[in-house]
Tab-separated table of C-alpha atoms in Angstrom:
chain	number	residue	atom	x	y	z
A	1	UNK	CA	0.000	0.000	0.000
A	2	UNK	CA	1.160	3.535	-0.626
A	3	UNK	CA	2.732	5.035	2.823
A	4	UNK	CA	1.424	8.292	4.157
A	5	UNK	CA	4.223	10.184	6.409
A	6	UNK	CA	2.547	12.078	9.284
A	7	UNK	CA	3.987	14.309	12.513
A	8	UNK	CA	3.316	16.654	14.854
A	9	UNK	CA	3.902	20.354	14.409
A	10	UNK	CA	7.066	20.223	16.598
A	11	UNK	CA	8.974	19.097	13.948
A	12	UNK	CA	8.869	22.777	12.357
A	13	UNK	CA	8.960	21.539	9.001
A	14	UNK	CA	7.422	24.925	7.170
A	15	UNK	CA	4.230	24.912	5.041
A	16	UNK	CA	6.285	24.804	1.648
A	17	UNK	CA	8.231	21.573	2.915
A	18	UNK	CA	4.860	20.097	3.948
A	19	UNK	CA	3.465	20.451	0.735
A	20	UNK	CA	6.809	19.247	-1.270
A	21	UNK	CA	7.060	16.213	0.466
A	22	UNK	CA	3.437	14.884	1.119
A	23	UNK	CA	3.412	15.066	5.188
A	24	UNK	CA	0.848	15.108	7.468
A	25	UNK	CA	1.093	17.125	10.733
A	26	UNK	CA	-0.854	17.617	13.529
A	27	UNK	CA	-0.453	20.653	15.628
A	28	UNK	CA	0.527	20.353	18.881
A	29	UNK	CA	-1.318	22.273	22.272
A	30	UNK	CA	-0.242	25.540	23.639
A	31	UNK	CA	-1.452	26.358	26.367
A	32	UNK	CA	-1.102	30.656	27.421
A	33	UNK	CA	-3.190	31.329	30.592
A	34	UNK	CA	-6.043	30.208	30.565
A	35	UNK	CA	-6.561	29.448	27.189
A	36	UNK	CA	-5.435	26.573	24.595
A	37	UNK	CA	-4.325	26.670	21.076
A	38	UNK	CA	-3.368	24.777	18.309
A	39	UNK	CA	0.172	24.941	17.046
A	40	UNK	CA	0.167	26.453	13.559
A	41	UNK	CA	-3.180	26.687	13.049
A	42	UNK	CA	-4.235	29.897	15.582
A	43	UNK	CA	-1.413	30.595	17.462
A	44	UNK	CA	1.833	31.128	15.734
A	45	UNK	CA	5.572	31.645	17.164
A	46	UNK	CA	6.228	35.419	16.185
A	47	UNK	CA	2.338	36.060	18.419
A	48	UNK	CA	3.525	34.016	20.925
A	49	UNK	CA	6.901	35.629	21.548
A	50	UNK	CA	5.132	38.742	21.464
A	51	UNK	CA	2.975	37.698	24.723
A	52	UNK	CA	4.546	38.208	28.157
A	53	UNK	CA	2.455	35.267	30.095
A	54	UNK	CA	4.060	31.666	30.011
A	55	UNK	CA	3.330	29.462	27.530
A	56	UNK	CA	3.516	25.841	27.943
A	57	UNK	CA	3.085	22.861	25.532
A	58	UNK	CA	0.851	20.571	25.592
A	59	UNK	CA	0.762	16.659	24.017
A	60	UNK	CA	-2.049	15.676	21.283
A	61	UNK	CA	-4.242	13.522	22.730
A	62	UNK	CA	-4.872	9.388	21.711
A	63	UNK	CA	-8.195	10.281	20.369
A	64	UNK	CA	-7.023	12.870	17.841
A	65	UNK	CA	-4.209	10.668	16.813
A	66	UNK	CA	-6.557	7.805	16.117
A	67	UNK	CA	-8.883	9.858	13.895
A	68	UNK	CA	-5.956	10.865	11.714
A	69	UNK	CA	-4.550	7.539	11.519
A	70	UNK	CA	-8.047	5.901	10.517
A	71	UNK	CA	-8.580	8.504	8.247
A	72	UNK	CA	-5.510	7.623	6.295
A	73	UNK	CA	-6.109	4.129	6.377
A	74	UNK	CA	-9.866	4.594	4.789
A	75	UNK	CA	-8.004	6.499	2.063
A	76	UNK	CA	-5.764	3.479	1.598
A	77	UNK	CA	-2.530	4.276	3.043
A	78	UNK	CA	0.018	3.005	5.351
A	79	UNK	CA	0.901	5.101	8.435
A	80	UNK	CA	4.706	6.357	9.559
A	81	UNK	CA	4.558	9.029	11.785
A	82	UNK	CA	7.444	10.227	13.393
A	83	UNK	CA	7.087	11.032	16.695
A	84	UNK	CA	8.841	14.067	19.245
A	85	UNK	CA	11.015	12.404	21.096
A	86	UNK	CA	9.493	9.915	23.878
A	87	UNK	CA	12.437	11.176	26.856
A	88	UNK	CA	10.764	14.902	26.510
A	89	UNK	CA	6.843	14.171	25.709
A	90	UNK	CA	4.125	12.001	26.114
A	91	UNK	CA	2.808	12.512	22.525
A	92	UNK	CA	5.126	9.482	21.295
A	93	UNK	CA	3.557	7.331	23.981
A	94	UNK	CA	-0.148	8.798	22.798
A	95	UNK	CA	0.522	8.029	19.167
A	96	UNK	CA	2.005	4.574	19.886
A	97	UNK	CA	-0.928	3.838	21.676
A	98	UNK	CA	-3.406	4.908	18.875
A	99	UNK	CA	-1.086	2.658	16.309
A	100	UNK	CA	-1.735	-0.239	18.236
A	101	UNK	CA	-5.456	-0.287	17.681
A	102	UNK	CA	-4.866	0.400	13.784
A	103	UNK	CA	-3.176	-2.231	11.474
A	104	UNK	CA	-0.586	-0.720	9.001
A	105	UNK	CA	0.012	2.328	11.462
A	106	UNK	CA	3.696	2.303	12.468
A	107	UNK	CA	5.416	4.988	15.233
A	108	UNK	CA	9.068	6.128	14.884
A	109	UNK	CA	10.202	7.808	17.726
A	110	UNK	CA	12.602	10.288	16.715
A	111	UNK	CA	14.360	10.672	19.731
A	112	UNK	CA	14.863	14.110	18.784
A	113	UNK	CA	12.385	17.194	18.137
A	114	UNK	CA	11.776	20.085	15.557
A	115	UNK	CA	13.479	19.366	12.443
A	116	UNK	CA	15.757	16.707	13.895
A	117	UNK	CA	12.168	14.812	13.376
A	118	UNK	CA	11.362	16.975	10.210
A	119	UNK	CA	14.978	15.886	8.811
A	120	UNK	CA	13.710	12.359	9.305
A	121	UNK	CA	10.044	13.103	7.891
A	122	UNK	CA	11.553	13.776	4.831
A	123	UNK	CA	13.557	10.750	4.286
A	124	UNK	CA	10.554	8.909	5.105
A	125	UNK	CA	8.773	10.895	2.272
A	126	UNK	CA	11.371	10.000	-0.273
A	127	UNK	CA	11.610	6.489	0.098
A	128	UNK	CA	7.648	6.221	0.071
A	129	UNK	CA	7.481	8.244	-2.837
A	130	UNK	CA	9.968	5.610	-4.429
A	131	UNK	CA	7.796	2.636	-3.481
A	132	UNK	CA	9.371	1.077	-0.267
A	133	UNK	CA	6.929	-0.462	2.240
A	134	UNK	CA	5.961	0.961	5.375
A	135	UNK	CA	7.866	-1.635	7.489
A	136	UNK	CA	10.843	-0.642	5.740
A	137	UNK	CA	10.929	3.094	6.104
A	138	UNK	CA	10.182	2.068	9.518
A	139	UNK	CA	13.530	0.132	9.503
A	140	UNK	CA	15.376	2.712	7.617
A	141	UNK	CA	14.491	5.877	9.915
A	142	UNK	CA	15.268	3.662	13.285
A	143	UNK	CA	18.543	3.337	11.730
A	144	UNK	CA	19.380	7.028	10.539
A	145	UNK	CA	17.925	8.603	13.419
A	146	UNK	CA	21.257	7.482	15.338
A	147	UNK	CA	23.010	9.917	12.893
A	148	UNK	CA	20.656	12.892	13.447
A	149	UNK	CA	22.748	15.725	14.977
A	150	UNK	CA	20.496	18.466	16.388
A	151	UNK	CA	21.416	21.448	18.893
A	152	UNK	CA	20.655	24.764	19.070
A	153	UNK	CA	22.180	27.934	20.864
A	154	UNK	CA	19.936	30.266	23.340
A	155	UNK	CA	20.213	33.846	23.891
A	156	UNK	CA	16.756	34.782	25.548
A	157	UNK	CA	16.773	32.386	28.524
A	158	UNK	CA	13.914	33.825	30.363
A	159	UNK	CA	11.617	31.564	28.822
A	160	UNK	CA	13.615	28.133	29.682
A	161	UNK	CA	13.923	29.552	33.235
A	162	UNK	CA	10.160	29.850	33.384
A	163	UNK	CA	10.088	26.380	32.082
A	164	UNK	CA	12.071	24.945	34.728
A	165	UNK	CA	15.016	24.175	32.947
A	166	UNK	CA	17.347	26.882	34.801
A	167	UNK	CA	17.481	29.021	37.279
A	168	UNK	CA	17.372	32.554	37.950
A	169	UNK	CA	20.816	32.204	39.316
A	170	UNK	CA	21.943	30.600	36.182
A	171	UNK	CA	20.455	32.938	33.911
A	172	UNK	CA	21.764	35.860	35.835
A	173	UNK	CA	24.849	34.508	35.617
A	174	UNK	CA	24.571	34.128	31.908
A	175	UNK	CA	23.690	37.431	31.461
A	176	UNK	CA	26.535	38.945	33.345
A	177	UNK	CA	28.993	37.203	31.668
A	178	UNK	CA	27.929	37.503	28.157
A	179	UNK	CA	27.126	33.647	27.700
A	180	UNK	CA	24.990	31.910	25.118
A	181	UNK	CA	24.466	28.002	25.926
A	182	UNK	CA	23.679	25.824	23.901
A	183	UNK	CA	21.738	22.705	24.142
A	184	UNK	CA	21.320	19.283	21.849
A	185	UNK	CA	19.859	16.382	21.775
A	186	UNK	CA	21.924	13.292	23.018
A	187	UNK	CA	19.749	9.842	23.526
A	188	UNK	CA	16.307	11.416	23.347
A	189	UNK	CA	16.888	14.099	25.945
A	190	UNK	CA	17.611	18.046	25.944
A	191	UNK	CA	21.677	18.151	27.056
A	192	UNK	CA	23.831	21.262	27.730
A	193	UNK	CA	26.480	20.899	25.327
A	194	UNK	CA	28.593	24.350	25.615
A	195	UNK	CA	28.835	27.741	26.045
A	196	UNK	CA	29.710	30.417	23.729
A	197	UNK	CA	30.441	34.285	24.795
A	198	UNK	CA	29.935	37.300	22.865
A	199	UNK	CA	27.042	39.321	21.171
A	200	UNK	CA	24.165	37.561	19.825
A	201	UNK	CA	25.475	37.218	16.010
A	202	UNK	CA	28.972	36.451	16.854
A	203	UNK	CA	28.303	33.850	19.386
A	204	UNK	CA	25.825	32.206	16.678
A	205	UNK	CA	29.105	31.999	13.925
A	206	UNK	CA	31.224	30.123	16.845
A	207	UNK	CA	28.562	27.757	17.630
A	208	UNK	CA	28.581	26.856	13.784
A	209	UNK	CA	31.975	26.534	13.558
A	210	UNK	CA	32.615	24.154	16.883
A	211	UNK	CA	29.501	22.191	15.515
A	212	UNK	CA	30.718	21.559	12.474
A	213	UNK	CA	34.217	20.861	13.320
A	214	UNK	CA	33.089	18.339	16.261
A	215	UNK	CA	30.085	16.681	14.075
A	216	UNK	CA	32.104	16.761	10.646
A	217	UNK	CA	28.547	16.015	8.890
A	218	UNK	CA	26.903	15.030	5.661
A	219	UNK	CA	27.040	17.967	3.606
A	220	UNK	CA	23.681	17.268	1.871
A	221	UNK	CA	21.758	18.844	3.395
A	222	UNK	CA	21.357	21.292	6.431
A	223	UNK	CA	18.339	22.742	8.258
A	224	UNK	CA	18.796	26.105	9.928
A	225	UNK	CA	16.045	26.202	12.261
A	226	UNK	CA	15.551	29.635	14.060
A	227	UNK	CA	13.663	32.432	15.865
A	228	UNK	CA	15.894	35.168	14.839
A	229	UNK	CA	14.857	39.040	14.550
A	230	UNK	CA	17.258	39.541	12.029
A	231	UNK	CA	16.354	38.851	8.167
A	232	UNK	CA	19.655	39.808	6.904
A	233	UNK	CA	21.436	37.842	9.743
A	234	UNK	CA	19.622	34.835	8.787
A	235	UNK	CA	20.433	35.421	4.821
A	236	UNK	CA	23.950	35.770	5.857
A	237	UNK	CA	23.583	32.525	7.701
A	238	UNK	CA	21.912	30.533	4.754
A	239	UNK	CA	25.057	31.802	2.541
A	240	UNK	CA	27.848	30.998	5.134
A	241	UNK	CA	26.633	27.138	5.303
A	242	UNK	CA	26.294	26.723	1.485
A	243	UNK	CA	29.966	28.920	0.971
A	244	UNK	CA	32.053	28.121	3.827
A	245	UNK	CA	30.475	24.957	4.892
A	246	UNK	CA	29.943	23.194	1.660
A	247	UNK	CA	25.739	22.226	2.264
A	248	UNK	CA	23.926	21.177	-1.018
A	249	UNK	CA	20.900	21.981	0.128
A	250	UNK	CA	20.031	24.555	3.316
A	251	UNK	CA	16.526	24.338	4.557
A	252	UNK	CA	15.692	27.366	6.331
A	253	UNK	CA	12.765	27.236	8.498
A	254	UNK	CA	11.308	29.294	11.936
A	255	UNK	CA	10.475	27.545	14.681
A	256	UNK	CA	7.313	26.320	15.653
A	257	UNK	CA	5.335	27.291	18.744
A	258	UNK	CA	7.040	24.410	20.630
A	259	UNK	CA	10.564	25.381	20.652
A	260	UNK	CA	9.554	29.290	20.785
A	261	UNK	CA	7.891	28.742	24.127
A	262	UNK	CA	10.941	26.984	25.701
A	263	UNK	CA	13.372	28.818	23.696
A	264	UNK	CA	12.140	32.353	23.252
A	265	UNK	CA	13.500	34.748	20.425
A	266	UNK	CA	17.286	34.286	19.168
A	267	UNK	CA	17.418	31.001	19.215
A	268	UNK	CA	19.341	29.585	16.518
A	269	UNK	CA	20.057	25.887	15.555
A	270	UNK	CA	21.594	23.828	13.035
A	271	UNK	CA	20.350	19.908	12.189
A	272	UNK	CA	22.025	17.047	10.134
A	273	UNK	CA	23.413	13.800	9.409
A	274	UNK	CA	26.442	12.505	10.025
């Protein structure tokens, strides 16, 4: 049967890459005070930077999963759907749970999120579009997800303090010193992985440069997945990975709701194989 990719909206895979490679996405829940949105659909990142009250995430529930999966089916497809990783949500769990009930549904947890997922979405696309079988792309993507590199650097850590993930101590300190952290994903789970000083812009270039010189990826194709303020910074960015770096292909994409609630605005991350 023909294979049918689907996600959820935390893999900030943008409306143009939705449409190029066939996937399916389901928003995710944000919840700001007292009220709840859908990722995407009426709440976007720039709004939601823009508000001063928390925002928190929410998971998509089993039943909404299950309607999207047996809708698929009844127009004769095969499910993949690559899931946000299981160590930092319980949407995997949700969707697994929905599968089970549905023959020919089949969940890949990406042990990573945004477009460390949408990276793997799209090889999931390709090889459906060339004919394989479900079970194999689910075969394929449990492999390649081991080679998935994705981190990102902060600068606006108010919003991961509010989340819990710091603390006002740390981010003071931070701030003092003139230090951008950066996080990435290392067996399903958020993981400080440095720290780089300077201004916003110049800290971003020598988190590129230790990436790539530690990672020494796949120079197919890179996404460059962002809240940044800054058009021209993030043309300048697009450039330096194609020139300097040597990427094919440079997939530029803003950040969903998900990672702009935790993340807040300057946040900056590149994804890829190795």
């Amino acid at each position: 049967m023909p294979v049918k990719i689907t996600t959820e909206s935390s893999s900030d895979l943008s409306d143009k890459m939705l449409a190029e490679f066939d996937v399916t996405v389901l928003p995710m829940n944000i919840i700001i005070g007292s009220r709840q949105y859908e990722d995407g659909v009426d709440m976007t990142s720039r709004r939601l930077l823009e508000t001063k009250e928390t925002a928190k995430t929410a998971a998509i529930s089993e039943e909404k999963y299950r309607s999207v999966f047996s809708s698929l089916k009844r127009d004769g497809f095969d499910v993949v759907h690559v899931a946000l990783s299981s160590e930092i949500s319980a949407t995997c769990q949700n969707a697994v749970n929905a599968a089970r009930e549905l023959e020919g549904v089949y969940v890949v947890d990406s042990l990573s999120l945004s477009a460390g997922a949408g990276l793997l979405c799209i090889i999931g696309a390709q090889l459906a579009e060339a004919g394989e079988s479900a079970v194999d792309i689910v075969k394929t993507l449990e492999k390649d997800r081991e080679k998935i590199k994705t981190s990102f650097i902060l600068e606006d850590l108010e919003r991961i303090k509010r989340g819990g993930r710091c603390t006002a101590i740390e981010v003071l300190g931070a701030n003092l010193l003139g230090i951008k952290p950066s996080i990435e994903m290392v067996g399903g789970k958020l993981t400080p992985s440095g720290r780089y000083h300077g201004r916003g812009p110049a800290a971003r270039l020598k988190y590129i440069d230790s990436r790539i010189e530690s990672d020494n990826p796949d120079r197919t194709v890179c996404f460059l997945n962002h809240t940044l303020e800054s058009d021209s910074e993030t043309e300048e960015l697009i450039d330096l990975l194609k020139t300097k770096y040597g990427f094919e292909r440079v997939f530029e994409n803003r950040a969903g709701c998900c990672i702009s609630a935790h993340c807040g605005k300057n946040c900056m991350g590149i994804i890829y194989m190795t």
